[in-house]
PDB file of C-alpha atoms in Angstrom:
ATOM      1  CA  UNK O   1       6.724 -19.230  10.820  1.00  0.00           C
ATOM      2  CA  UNK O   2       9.691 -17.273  12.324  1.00  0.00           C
ATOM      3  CA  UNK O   3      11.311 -16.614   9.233  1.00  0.00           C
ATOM      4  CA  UNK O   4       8.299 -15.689   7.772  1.00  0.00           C
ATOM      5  CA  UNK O   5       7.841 -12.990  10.431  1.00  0.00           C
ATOM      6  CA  UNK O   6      11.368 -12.224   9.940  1.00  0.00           C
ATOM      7  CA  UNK O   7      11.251 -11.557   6.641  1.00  0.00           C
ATOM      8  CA  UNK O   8       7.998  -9.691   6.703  1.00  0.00           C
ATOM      9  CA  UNK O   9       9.905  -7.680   9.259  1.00  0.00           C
ATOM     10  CA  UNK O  10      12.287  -6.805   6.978  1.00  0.00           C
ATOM     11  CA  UNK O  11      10.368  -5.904   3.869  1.00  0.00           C
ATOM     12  CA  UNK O  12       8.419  -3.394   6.238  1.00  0.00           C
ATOM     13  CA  UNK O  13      11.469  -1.656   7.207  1.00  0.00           C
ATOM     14  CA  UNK O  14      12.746  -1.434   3.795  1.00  0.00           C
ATOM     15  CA  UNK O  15       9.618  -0.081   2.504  1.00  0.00           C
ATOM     16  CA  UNK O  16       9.236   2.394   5.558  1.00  0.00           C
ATOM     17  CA  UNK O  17      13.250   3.611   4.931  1.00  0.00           C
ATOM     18  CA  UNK O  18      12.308   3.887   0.874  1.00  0.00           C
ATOM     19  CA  UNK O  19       8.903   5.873   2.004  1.00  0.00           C
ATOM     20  CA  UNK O  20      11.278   8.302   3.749  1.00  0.00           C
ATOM     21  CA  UNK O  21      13.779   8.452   0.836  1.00  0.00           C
ATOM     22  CA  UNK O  22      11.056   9.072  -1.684  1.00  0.00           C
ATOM     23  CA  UNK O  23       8.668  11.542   0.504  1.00  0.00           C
ATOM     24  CA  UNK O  24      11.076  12.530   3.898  1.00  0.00           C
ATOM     25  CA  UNK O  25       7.598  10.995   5.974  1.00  0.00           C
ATOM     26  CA  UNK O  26       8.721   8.468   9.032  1.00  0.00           C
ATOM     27  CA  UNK O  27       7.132   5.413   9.088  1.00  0.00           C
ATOM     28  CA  UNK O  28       6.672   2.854  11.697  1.00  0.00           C
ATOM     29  CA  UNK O  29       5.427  -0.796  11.548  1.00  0.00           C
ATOM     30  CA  UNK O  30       2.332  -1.101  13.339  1.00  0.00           C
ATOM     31  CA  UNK O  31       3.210  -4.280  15.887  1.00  0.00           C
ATOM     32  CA  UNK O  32      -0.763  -4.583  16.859  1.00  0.00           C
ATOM     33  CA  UNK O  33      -1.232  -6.181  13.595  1.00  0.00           C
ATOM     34  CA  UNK O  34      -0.051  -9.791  14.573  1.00  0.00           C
ATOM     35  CA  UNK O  35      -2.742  -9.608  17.536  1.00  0.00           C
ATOM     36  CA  UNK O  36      -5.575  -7.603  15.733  1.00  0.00           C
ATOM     37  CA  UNK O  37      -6.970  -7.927  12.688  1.00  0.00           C
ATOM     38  CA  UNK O  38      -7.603  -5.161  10.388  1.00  0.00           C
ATOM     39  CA  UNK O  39      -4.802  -3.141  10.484  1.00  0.00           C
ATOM     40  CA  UNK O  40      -2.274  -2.207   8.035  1.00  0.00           C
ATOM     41  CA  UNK O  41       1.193  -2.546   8.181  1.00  0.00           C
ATOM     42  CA  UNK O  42       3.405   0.906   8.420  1.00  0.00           C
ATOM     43  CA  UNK O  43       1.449   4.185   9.327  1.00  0.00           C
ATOM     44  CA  UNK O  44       3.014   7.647   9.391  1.00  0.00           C
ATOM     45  CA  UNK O  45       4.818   8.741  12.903  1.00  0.00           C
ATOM     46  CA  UNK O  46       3.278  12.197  12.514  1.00  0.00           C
ATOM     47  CA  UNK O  47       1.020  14.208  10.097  1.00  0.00           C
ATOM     48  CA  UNK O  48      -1.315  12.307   7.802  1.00  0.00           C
ATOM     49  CA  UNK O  49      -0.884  10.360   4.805  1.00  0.00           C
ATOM     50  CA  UNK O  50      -4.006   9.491   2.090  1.00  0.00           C
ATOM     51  CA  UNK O  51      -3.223   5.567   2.051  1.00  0.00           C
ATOM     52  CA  UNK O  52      -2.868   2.334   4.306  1.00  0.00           C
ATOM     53  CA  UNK O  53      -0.797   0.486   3.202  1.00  0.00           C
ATOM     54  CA  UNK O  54      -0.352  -3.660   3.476  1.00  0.00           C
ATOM     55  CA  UNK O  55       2.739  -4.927   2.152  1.00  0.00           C
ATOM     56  CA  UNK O  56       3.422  -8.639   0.978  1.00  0.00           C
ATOM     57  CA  UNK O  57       6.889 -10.405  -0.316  1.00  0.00           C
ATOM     58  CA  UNK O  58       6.964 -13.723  -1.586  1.00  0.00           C
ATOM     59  CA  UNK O  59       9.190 -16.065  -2.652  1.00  0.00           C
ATOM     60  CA  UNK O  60       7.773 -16.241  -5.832  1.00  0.00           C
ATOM     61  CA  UNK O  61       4.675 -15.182  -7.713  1.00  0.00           C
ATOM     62  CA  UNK O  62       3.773 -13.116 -10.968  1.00  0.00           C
ATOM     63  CA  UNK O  63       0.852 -10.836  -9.697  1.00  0.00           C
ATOM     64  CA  UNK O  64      -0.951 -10.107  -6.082  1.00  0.00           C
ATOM     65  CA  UNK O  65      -3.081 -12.421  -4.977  1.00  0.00           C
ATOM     66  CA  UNK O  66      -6.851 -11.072  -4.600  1.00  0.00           C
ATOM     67  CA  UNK O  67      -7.049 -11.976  -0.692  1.00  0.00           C
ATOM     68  CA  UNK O  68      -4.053  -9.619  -0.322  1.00  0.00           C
ATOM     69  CA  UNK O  69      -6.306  -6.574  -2.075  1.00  0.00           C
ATOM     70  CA  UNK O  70      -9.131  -7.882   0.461  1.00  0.00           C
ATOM     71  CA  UNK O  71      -6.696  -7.470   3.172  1.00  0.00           C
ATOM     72  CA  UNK O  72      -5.538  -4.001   2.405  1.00  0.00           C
ATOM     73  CA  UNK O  73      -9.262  -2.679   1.687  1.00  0.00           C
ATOM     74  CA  UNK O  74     -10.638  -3.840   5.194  1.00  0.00           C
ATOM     75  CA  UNK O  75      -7.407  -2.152   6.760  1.00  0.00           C
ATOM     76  CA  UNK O  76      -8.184   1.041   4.415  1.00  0.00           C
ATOM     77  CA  UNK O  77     -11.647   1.168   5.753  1.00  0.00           C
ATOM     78  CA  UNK O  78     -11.259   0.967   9.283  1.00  0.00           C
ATOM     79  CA  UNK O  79      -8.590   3.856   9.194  1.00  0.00           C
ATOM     80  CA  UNK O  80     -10.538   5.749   6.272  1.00  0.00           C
ATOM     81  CA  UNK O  81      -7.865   6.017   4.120  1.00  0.00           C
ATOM     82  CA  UNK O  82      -7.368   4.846   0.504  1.00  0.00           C
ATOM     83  CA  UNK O  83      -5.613   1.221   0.433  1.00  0.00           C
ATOM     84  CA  UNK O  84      -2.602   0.542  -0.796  1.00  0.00           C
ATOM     85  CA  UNK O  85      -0.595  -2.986  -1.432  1.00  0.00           C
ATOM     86  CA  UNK O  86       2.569  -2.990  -1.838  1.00  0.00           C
ATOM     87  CA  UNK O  87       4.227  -6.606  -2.630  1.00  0.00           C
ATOM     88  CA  UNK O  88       6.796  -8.101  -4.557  1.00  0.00           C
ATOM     89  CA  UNK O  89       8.545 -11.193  -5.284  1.00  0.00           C
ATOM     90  CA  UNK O  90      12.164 -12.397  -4.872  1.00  0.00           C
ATOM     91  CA  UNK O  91      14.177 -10.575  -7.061  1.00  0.00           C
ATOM     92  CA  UNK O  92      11.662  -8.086  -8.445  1.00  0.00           C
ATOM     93  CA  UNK O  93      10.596  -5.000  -8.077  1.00  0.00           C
ATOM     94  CA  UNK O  94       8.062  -3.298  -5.697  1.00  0.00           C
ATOM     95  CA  UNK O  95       4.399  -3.068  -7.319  1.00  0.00           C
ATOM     96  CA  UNK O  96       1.803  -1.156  -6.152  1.00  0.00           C
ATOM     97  CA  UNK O  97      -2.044  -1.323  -6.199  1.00  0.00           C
ATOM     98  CA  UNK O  98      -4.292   1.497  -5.561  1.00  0.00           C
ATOM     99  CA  UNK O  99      -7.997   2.059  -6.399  1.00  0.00           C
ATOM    100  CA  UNK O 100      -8.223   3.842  -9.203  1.00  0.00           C
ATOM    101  CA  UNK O 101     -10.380   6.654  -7.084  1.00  0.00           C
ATOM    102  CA  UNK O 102      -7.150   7.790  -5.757  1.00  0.00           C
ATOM    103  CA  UNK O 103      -5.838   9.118  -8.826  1.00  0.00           C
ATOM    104  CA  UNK O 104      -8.825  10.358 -10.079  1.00  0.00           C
ATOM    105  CA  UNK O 105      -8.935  12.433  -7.074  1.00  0.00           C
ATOM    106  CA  UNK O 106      -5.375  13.756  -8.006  1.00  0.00           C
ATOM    107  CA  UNK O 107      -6.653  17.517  -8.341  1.00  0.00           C
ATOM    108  CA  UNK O 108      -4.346  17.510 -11.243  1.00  0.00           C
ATOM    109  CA  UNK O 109      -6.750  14.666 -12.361  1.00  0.00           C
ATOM    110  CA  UNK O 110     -10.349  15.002 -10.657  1.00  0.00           C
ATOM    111  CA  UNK O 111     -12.425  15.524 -13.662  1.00  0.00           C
ATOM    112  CA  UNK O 112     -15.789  15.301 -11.352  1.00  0.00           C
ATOM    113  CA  UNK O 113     -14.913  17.318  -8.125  1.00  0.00           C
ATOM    114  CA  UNK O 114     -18.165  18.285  -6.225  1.00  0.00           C
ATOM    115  CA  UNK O 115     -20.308  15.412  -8.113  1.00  0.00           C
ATOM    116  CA  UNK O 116     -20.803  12.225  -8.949  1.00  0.00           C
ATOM    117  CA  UNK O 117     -20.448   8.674  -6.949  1.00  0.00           C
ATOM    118  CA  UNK O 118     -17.025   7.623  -6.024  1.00  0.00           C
ATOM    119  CA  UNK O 119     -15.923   4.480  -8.143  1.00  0.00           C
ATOM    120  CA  UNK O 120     -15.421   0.695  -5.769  1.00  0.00           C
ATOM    121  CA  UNK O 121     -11.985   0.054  -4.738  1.00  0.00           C
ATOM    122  CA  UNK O 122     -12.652  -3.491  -6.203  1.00  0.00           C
ATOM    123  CA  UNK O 123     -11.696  -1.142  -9.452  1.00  0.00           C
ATOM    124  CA  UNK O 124      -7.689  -0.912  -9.305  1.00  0.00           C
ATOM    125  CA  UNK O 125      -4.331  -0.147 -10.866  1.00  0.00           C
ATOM    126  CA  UNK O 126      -0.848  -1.056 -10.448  1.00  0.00           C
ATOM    127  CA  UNK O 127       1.776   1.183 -10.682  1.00  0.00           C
ATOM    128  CA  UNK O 128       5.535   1.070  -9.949  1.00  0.00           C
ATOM    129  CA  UNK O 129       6.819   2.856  -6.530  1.00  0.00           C
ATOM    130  CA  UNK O 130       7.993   5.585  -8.079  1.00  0.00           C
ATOM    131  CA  UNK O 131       4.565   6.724  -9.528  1.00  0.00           C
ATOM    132  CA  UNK O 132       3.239   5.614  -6.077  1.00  0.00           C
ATOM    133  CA  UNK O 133       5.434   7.915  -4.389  1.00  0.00           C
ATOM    134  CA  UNK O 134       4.146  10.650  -7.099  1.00  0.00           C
ATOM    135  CA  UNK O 135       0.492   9.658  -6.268  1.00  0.00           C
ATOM    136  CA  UNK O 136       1.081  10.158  -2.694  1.00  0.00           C
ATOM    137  CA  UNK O 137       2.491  13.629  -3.372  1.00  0.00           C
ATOM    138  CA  UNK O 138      -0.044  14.791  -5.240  1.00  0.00           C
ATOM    139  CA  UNK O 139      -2.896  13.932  -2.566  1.00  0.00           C
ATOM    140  CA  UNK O 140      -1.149  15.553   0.359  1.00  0.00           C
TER     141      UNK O 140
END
């Protein structure tokens, strides 16, 4: 269990020093998690940002597992934010899932602004961090 922690640990600090890298937003790990449940794992130090985001790493594993998308919606609707999971395996890369509602709601993108019912989270994509990090951009 400790290294598990540990190691969690770690992948949320990576993730929060890439988030900086990639968008110059501070993030900090969110320490209540272990005793509450419901909460994601990094959140902004100041201003807003359109996701919450859960993050996962695994030993090993080919795609995320659906309690992990479970996880990151509940978190997503208690802050009201879009949710976000961000996991990877040993020796891979970052992947990230995202409802497809956030980029349609890209204003590059949103084909139906001002009408029209929201799609369920339970309808997703998976992009790479770098389109993420795009993503992100475009709905601040």
């Amino acid at each position: 269990m400790v290294n598990s922690r540990a190691k969690g640990s770690r992948n949320e600090l990576k993730v929060a020093a890439d988030l900086y890298e990639a968008l110059g937003i501070k993030f900090e790990r969110i320490l209540d998690q272990t005793r509450q449940a419901g909460l994601g794992d990094l959140r902004p130090v100041t201003g807003t940002f359109p996701f919450t985001l859960e993050l996962k790493h695994y030993k090993e594993g080919v795609q995320a597992r659906p309690e992990w998308w479970d996880q990151a919606i509940t978190a997503a609707q208690l802050a009201g934010n879009y949710p976000a999971l961000l996991y990877r395996y040993n020796r891979q890369p970052v992947r990230c899932r995202i409802p497809l509602q956030a980029v349609i709601d890209m204003p590059e993108f949103n084909v139906y602004a001002g009408g029209g019912n929201p799609y369920d989270w339970r309808y997703a994509c998976e992009v790479d961090f770098d389109t993420f990090c795009m993503i992100c951009r475009e709905l601040m």
